[in-house]
PDB file of C-alpha atoms in Angstrom:
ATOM      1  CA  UNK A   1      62.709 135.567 168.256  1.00 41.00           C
ATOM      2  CA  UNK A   2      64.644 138.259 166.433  1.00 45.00           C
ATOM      3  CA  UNK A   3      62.739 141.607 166.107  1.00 52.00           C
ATOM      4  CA  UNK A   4      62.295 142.368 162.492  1.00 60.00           C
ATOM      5  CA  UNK A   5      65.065 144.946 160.878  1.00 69.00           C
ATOM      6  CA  UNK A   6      64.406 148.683 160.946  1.00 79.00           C
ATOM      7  CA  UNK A   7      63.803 150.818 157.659  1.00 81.00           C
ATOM      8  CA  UNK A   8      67.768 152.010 157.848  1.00 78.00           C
ATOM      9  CA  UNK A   9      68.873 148.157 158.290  1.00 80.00           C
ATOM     10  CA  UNK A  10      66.824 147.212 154.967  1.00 84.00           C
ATOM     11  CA  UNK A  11      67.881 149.800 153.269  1.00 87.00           C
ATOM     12  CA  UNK A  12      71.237 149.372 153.678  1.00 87.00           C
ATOM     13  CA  UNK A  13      70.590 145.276 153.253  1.00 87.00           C
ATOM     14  CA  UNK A  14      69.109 146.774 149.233  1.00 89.00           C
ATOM     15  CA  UNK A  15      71.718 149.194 148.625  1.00 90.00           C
ATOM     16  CA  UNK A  16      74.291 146.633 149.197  1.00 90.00           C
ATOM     17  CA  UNK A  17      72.534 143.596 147.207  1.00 92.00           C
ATOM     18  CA  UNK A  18      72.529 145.964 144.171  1.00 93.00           C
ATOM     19  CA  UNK A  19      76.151 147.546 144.642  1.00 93.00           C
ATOM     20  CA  UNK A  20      77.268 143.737 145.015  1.00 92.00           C
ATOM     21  CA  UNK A  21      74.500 142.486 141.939  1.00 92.00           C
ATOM     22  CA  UNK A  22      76.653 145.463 140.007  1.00 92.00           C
ATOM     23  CA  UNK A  23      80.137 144.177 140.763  1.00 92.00           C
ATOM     24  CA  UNK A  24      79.048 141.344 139.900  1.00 89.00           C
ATOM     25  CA  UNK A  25      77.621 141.992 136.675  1.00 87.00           C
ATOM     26  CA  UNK A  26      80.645 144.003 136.093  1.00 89.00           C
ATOM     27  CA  UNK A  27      83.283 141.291 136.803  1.00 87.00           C
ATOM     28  CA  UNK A  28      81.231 138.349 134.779  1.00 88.00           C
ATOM     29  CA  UNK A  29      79.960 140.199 131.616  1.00 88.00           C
ATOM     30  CA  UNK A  30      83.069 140.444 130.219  1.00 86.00           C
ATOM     31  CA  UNK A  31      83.907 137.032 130.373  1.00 86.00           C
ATOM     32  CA  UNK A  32      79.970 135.608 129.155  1.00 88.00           C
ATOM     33  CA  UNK A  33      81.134 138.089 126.295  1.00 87.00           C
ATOM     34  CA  UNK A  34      84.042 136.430 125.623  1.00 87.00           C
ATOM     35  CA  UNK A  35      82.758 133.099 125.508  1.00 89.00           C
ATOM     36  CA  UNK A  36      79.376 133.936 123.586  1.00 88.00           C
ATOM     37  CA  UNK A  37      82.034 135.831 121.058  1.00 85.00           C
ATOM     38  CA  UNK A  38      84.280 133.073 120.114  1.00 85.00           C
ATOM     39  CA  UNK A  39      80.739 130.968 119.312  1.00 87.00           C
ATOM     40  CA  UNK A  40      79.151 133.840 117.348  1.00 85.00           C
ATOM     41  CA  UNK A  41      79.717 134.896 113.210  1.00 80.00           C
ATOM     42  CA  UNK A  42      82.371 137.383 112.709  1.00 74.00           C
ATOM     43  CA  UNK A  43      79.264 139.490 110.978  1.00 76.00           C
ATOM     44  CA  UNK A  44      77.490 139.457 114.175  1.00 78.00           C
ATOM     45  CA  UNK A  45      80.495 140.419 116.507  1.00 75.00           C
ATOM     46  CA  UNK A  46      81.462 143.616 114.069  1.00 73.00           C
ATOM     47  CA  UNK A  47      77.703 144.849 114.674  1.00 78.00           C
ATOM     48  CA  UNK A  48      76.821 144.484 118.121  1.00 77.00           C
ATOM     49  CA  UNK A  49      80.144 144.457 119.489  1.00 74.00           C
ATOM     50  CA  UNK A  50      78.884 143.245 122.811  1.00 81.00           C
ATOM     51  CA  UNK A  51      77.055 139.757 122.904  1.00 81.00           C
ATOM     52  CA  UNK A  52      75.634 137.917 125.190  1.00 84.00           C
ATOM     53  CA  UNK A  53      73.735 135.113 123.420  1.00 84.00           C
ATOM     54  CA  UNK A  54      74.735 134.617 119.570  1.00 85.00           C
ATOM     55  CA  UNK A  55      72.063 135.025 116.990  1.00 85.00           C
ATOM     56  CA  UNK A  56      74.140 132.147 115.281  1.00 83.00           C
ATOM     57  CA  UNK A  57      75.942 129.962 116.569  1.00 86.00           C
ATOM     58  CA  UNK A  58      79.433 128.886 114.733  1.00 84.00           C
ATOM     59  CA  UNK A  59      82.520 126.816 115.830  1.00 85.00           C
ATOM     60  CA  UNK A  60      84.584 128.196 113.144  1.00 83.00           C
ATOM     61  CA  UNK A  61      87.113 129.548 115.808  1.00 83.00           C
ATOM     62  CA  UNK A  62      87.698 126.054 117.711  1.00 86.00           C
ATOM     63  CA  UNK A  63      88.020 124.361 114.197  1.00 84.00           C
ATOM     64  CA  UNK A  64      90.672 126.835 113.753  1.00 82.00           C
ATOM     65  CA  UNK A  65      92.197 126.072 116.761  1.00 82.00           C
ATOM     66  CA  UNK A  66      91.708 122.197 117.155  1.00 84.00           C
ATOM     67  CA  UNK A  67      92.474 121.610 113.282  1.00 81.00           C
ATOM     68  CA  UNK A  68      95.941 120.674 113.959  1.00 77.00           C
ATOM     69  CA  UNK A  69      97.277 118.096 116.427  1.00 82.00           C
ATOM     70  CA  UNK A  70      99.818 120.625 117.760  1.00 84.00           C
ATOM     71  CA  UNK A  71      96.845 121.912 120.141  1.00 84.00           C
ATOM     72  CA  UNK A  72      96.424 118.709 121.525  1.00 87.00           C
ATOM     73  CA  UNK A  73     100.187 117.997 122.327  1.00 89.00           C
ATOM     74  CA  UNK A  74     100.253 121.588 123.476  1.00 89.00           C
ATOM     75  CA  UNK A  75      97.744 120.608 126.156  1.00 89.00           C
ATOM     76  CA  UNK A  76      98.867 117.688 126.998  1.00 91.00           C
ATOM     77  CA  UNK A  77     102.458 119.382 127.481  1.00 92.00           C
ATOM     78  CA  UNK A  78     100.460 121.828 129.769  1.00 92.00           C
ATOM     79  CA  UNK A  79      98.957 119.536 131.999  1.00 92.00           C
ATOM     80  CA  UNK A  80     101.714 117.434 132.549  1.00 93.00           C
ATOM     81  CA  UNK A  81     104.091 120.404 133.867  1.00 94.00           C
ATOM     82  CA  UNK A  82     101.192 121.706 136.002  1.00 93.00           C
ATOM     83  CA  UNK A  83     100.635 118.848 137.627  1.00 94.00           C
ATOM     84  CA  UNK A  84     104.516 117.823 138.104  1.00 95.00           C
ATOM     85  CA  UNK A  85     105.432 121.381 138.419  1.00 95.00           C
ATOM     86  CA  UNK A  86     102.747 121.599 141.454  1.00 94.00           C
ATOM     87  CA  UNK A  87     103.153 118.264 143.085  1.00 95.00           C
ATOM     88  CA  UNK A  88     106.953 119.043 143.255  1.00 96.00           C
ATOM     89  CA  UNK A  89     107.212 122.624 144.189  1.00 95.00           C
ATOM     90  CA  UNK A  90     103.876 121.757 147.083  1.00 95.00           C
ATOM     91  CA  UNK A  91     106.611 118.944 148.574  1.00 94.00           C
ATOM     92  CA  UNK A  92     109.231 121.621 148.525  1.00 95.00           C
ATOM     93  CA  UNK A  93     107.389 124.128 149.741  1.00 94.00           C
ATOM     94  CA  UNK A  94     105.864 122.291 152.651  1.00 93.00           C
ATOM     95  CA  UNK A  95     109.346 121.151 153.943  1.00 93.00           C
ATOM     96  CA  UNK A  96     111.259 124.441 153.903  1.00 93.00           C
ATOM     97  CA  UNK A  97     108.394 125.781 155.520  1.00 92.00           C
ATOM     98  CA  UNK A  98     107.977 123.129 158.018  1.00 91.00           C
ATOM     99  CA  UNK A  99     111.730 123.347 158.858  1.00 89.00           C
ATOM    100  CA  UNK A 100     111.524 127.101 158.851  1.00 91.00           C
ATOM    101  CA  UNK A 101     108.136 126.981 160.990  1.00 89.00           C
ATOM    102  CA  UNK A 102     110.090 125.601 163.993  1.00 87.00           C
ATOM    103  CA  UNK A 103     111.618 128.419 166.839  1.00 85.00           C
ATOM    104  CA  UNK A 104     114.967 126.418 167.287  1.00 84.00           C
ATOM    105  CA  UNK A 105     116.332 125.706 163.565  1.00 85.00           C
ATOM    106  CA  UNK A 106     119.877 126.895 163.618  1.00 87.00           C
ATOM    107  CA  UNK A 107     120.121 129.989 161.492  1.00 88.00           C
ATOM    108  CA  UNK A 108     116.542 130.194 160.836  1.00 89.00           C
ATOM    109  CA  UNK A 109     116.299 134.258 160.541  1.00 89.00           C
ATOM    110  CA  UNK A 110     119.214 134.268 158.509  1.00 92.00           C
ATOM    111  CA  UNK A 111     117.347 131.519 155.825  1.00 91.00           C
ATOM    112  CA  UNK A 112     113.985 134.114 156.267  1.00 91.00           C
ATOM    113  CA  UNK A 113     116.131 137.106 155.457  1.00 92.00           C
ATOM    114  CA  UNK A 114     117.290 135.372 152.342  1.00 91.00           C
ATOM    115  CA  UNK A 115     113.654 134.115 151.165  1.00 90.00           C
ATOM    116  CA  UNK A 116     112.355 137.387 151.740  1.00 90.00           C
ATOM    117  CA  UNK A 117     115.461 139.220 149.727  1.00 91.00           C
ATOM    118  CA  UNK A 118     114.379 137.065 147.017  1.00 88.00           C
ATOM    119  CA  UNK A 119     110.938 138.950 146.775  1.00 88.00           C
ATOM    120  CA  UNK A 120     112.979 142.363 146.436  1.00 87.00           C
ATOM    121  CA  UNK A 121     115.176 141.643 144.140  1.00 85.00           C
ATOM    122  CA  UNK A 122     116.222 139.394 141.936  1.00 81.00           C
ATOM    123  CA  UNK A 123     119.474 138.669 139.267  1.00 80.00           C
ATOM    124  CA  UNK A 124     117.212 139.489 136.163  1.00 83.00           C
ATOM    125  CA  UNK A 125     116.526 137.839 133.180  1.00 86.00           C
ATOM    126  CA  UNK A 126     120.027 136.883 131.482  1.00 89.00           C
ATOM    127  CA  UNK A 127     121.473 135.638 134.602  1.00 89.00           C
ATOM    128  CA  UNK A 128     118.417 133.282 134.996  1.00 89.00           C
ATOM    129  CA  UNK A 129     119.023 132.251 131.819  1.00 91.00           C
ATOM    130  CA  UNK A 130     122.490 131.379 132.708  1.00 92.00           C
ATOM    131  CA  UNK A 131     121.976 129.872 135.625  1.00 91.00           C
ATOM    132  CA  UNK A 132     119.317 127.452 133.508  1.00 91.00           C
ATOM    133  CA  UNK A 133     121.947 126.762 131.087  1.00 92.00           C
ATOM    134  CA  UNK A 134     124.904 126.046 133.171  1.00 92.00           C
ATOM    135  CA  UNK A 135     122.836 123.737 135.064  1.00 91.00           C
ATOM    136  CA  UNK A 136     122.262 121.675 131.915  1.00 91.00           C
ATOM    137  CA  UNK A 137     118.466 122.425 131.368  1.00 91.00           C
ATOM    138  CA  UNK A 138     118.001 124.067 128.279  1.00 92.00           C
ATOM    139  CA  UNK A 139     115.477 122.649 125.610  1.00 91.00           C
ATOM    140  CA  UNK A 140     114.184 120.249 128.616  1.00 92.00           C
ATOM    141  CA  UNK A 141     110.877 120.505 130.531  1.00 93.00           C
ATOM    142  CA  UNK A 142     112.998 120.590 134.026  1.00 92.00           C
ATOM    143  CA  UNK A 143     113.509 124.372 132.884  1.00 93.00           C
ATOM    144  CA  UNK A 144     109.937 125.077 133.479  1.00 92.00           C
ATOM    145  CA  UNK A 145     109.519 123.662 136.600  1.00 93.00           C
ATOM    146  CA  UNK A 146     113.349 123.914 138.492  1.00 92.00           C
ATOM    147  CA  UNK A 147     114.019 127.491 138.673  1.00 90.00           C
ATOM    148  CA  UNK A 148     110.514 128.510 139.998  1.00 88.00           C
ATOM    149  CA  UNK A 149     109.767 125.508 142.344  1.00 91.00           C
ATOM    150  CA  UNK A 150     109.653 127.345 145.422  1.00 92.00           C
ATOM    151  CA  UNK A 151     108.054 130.824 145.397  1.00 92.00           C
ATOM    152  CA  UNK A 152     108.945 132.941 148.374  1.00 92.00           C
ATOM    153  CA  UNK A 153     105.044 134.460 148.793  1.00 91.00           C
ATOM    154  CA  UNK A 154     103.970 130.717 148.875  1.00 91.00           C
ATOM    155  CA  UNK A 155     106.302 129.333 151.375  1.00 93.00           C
ATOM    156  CA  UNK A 156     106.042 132.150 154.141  1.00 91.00           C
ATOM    157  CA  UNK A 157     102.123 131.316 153.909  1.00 89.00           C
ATOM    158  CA  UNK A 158     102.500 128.101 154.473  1.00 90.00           C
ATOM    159  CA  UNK A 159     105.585 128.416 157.190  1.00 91.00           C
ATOM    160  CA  UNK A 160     103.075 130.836 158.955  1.00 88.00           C
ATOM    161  CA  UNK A 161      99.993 128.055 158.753  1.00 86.00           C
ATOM    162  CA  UNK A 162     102.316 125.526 159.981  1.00 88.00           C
ATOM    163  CA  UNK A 163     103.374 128.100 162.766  1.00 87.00           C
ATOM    164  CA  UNK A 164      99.436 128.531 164.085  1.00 84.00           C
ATOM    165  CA  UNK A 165      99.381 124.562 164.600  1.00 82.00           C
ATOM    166  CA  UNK A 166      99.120 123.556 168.355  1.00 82.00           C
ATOM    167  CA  UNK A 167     102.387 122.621 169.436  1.00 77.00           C
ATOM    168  CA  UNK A 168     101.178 119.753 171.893  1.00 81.00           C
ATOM    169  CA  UNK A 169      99.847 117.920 168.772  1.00 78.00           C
ATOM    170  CA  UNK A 170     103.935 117.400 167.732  1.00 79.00           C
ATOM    171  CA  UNK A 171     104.249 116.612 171.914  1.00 81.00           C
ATOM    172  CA  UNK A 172     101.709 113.619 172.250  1.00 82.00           C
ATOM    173  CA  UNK A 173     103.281 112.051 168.669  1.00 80.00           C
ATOM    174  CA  UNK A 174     106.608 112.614 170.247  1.00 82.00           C
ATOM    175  CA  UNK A 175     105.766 111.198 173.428  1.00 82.00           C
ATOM    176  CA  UNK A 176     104.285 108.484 171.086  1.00 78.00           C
ATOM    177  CA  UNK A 177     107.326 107.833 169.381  1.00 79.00           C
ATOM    178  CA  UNK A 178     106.494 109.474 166.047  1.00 79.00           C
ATOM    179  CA  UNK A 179     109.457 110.866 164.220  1.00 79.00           C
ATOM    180  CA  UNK A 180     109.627 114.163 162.432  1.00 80.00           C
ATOM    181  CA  UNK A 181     108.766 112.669 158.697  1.00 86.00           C
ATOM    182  CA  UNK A 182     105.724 110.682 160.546  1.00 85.00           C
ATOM    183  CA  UNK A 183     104.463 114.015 162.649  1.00 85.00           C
ATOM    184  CA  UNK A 184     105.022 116.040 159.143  1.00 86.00           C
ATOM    185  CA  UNK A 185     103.053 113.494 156.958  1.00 86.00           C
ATOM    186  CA  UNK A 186     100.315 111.919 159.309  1.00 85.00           C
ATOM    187  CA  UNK A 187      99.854 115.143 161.843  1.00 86.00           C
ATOM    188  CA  UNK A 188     100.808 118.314 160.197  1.00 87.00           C
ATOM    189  CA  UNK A 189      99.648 117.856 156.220  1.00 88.00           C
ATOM    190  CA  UNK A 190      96.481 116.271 157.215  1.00 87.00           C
ATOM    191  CA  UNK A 191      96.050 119.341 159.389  1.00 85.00           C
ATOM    192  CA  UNK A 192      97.237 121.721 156.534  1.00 85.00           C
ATOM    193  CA  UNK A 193      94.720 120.568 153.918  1.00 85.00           C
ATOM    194  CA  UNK A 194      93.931 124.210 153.505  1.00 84.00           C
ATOM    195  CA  UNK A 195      96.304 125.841 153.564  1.00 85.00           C
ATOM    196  CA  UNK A 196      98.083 123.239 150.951  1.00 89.00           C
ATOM    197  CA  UNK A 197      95.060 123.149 148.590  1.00 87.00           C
ATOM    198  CA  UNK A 198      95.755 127.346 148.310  1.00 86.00           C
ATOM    199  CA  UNK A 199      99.302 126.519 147.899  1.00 90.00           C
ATOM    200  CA  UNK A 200      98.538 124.146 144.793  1.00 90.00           C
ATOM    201  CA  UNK A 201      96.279 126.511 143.114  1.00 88.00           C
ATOM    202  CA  UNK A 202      98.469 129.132 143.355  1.00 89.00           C
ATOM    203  CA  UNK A 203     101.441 126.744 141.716  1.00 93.00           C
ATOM    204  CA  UNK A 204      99.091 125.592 139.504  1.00 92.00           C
ATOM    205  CA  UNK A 205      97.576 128.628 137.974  1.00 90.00           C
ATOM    206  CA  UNK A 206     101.413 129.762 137.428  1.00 92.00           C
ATOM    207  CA  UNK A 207     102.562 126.671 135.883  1.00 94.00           C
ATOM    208  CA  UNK A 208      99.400 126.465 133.340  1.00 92.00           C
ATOM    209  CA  UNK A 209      99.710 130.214 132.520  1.00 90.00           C
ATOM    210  CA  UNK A 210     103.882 129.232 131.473  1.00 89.00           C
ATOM    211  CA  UNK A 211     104.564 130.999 128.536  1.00 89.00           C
ATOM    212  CA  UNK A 212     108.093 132.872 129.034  1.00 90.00           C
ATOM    213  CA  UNK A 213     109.787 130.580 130.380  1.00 91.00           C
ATOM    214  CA  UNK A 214     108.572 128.402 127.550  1.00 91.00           C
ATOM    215  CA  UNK A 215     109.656 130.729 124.852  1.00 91.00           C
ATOM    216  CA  UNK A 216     113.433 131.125 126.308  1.00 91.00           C
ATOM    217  CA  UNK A 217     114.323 127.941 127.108  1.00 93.00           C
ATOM    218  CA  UNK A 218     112.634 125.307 124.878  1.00 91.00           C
ATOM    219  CA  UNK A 219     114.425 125.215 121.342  1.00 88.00           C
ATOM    220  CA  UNK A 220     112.024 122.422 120.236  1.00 87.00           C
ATOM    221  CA  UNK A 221     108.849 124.156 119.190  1.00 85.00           C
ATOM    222  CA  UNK A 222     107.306 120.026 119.755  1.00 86.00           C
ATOM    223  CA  UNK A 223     107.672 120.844 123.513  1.00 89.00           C
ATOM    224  CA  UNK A 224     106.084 124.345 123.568  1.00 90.00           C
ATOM    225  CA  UNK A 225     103.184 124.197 125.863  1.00 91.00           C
ATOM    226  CA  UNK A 226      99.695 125.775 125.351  1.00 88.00           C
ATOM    227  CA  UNK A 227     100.127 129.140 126.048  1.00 89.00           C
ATOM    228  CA  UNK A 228     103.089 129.389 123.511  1.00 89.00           C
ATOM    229  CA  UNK A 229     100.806 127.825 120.817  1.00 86.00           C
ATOM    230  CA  UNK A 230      97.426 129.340 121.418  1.00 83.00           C
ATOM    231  CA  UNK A 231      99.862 132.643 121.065  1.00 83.00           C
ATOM    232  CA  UNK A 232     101.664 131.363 118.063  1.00 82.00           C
ATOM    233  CA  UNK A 233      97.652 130.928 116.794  1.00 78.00           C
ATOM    234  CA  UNK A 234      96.838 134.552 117.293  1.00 76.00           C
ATOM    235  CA  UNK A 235      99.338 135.655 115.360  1.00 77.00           C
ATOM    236  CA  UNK A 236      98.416 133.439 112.689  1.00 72.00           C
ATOM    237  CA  UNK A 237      94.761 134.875 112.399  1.00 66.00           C
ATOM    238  CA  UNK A 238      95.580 138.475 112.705  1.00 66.00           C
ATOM    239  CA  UNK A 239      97.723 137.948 109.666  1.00 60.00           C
ATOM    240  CA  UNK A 240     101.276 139.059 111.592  1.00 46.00           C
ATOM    241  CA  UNK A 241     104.424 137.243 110.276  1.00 40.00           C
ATOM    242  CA  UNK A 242     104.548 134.356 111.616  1.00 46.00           C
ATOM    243  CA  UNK A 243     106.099 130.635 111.304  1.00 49.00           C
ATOM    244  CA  UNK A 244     103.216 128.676 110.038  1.00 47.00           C
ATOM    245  CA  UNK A 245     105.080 125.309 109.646  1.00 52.00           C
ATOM    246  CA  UNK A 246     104.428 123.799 113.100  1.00 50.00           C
ATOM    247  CA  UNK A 247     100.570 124.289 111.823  1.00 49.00           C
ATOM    248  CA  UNK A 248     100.398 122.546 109.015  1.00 51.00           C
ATOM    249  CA  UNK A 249      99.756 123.759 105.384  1.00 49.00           C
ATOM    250  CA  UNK A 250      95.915 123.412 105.573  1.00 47.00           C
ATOM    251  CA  UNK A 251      95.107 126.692 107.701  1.00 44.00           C
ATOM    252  CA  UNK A 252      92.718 129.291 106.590  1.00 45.00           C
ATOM    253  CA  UNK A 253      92.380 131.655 108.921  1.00 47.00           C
ATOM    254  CA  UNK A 254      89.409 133.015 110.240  1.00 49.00           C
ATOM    255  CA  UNK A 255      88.750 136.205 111.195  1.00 57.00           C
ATOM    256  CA  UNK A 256      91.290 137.221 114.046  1.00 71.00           C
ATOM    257  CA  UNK A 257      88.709 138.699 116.946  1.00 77.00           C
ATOM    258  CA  UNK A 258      86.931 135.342 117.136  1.00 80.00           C
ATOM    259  CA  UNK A 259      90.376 133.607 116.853  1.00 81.00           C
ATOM    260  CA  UNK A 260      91.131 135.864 119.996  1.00 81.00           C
ATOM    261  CA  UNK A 261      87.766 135.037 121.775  1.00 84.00           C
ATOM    262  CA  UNK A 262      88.278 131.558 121.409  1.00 84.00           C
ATOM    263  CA  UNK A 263      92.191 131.272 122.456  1.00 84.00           C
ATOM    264  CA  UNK A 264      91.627 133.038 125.848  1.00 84.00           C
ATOM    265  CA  UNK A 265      88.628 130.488 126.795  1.00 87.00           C
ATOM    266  CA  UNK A 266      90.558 127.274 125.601  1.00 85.00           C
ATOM    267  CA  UNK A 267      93.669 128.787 127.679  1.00 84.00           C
ATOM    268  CA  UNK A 268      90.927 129.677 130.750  1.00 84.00           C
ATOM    269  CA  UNK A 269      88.504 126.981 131.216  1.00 83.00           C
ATOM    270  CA  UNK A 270      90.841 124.161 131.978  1.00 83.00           C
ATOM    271  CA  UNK A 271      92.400 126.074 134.968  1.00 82.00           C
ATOM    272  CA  UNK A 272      88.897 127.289 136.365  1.00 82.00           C
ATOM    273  CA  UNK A 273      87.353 123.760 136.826  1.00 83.00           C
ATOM    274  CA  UNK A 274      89.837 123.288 139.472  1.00 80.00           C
ATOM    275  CA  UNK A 275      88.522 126.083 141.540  1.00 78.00           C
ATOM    276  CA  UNK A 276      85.225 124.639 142.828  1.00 76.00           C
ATOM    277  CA  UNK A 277      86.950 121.742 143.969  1.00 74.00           C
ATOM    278  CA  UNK A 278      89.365 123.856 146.036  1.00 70.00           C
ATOM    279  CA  UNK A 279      87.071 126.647 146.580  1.00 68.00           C
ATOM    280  CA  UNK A 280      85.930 126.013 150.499  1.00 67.00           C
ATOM    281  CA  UNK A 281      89.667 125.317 151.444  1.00 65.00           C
ATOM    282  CA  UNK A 282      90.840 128.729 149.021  1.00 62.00           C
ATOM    283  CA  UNK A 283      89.768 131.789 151.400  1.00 59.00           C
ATOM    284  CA  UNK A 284      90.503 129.563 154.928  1.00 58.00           C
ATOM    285  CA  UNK A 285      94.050 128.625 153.751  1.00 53.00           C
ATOM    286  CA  UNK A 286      95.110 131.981 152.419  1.00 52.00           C
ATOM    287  CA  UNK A 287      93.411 133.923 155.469  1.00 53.00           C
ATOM    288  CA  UNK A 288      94.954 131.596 157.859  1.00 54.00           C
ATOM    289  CA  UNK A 289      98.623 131.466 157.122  1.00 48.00           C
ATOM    290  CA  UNK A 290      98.985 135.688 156.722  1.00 46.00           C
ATOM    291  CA  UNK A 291      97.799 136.470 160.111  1.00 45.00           C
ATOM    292  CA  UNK A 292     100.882 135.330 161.861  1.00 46.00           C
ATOM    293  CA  UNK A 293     104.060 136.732 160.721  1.00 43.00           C
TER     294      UNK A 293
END
């Protein structure tokens, strides 16, 4: 049986509860605030400033926001480039990286050199948007997914995950008679569930949270996603110029901090229910495929 801790191992074990009780307090506050703001009176928010349970409870802000169909197309816009957006750049990322992963691919350093330049430097924001336009995208939802469907972070993770797989797995399918596309999709992915759930997130969070791309290369304000709108919103309540037409003529806007409050948990909630589904794969995937370089 373990002999019980000394007096300097418990009171370490209690000054580190409450430093980590602290952090955590000090990480989650803001956000309960947030959330207990956009359900609270504007009278209430301008005297206590900081709430954690409303005295009243009002929905004025998310009848603001969901008063219009826009909203609704917005998110539905939203959730169909995340999840095409992330399915395709996750099948492009797992192949370079699975090509790139192997010793013996023919100008192999040369590719990595290029990936890596990529995270140095890049062309900037008007030859992007030239790039986009010669290619014949402009105004089409290709725009927000094409240009940014392989991120150069993202693939040397999961080129390095792919590169800590046992190499005798890929023998015995070999000697089996399994091809590369059957080793990649019933050996290696299977084997990669971690390190591809990260992956996704990571896409995912980026395509959800799309809002420049959005405003430079969509002309049809019908296409915007989300982010664009619950912006467009914002500006609405805080009483900035601002092209109201897309909105409707029925809008009267409510005060602008609860407006605020309410934007940032509509645009925040929807991405964060993914996390406990890919939260026991998150740290073991991203962990994983940065140790080996």
């Amino acid at each position: 049986m373990l002999q019980d801790k000394s007096i300097g191992g418990r009171l370490f074990d209690a000054v580190n509860y409450t430093l980590l009780f602290i952090l955590s307090a000090i990480t989650i506050l803001p956000f309960i605030h947030v959330i207990a703001g956009s359900f609270t009176t504007v009278g209430e928010l301008a005297r206590k400033q900081f709430v954690i349970i409303p005295t009243v409870w009002s929905l004025e802000a998310y009848k603001f926001i969901f008063s219009t169909d826009v909203i609704f197309k917005a998110l539905s816009v939203s959730v169909g480039v995340t999840l095409f957006g992330t399915l395709f750049s996750m099948l492009l990322t797992a192949l370079m990286a699975y090509g790139l992963s192997k010793p013996h691919l023919l100008g192999r350093s040369a590719i990595m050199f290029i990936v890596v330049f990529t995270m140095l430097f890049n062309g900037g924001l008007i030859p992007s948007f030239l790039v986009v336009k010669e290619m014949g995208l402009i105004d089409s939802y290709a725009a927000l997914v094409v240009p940014t469907a392989i991120n150069a972070f993202n693939l040397i993770i999961m080129r390095n995950f792919f590169q800590n797989l046992p190499d005798g797995l890929e023998e015995s399918a070999k000697i089996d008679g399994a091809g590369y596309w059957g080793i990649f999709t019933k050996i290696v992915i299977p084997l990669s569930i971690p390190a591809v759930a990260t992956i996704s997130l990571f896409y995912a969070v980026t395509y959800w949270n799309t809002y420049l791309p959005a405003i430079l290369y969509l002309d049809d304000a019908a296409k915007w996603p989300v982010q664009v709108i619950l912006r467009q919103i914002v500006v609405l309540a805080s009483g900035l110029a601002g092209d109201t037409s897309d909105f409707g003529n029925d809008y009267v806007a409510p005060p602008a901090q609860t407006i605020k409050m309410a934007v940032i948990v509509v645009a925040t909630v929807p991405i964060l229910i993914v996390y406990p589904f890919l939260q026991k794969h998150f740290a073991k995937g991203a962990l994983i495929g940065s140790i080996k370089g």
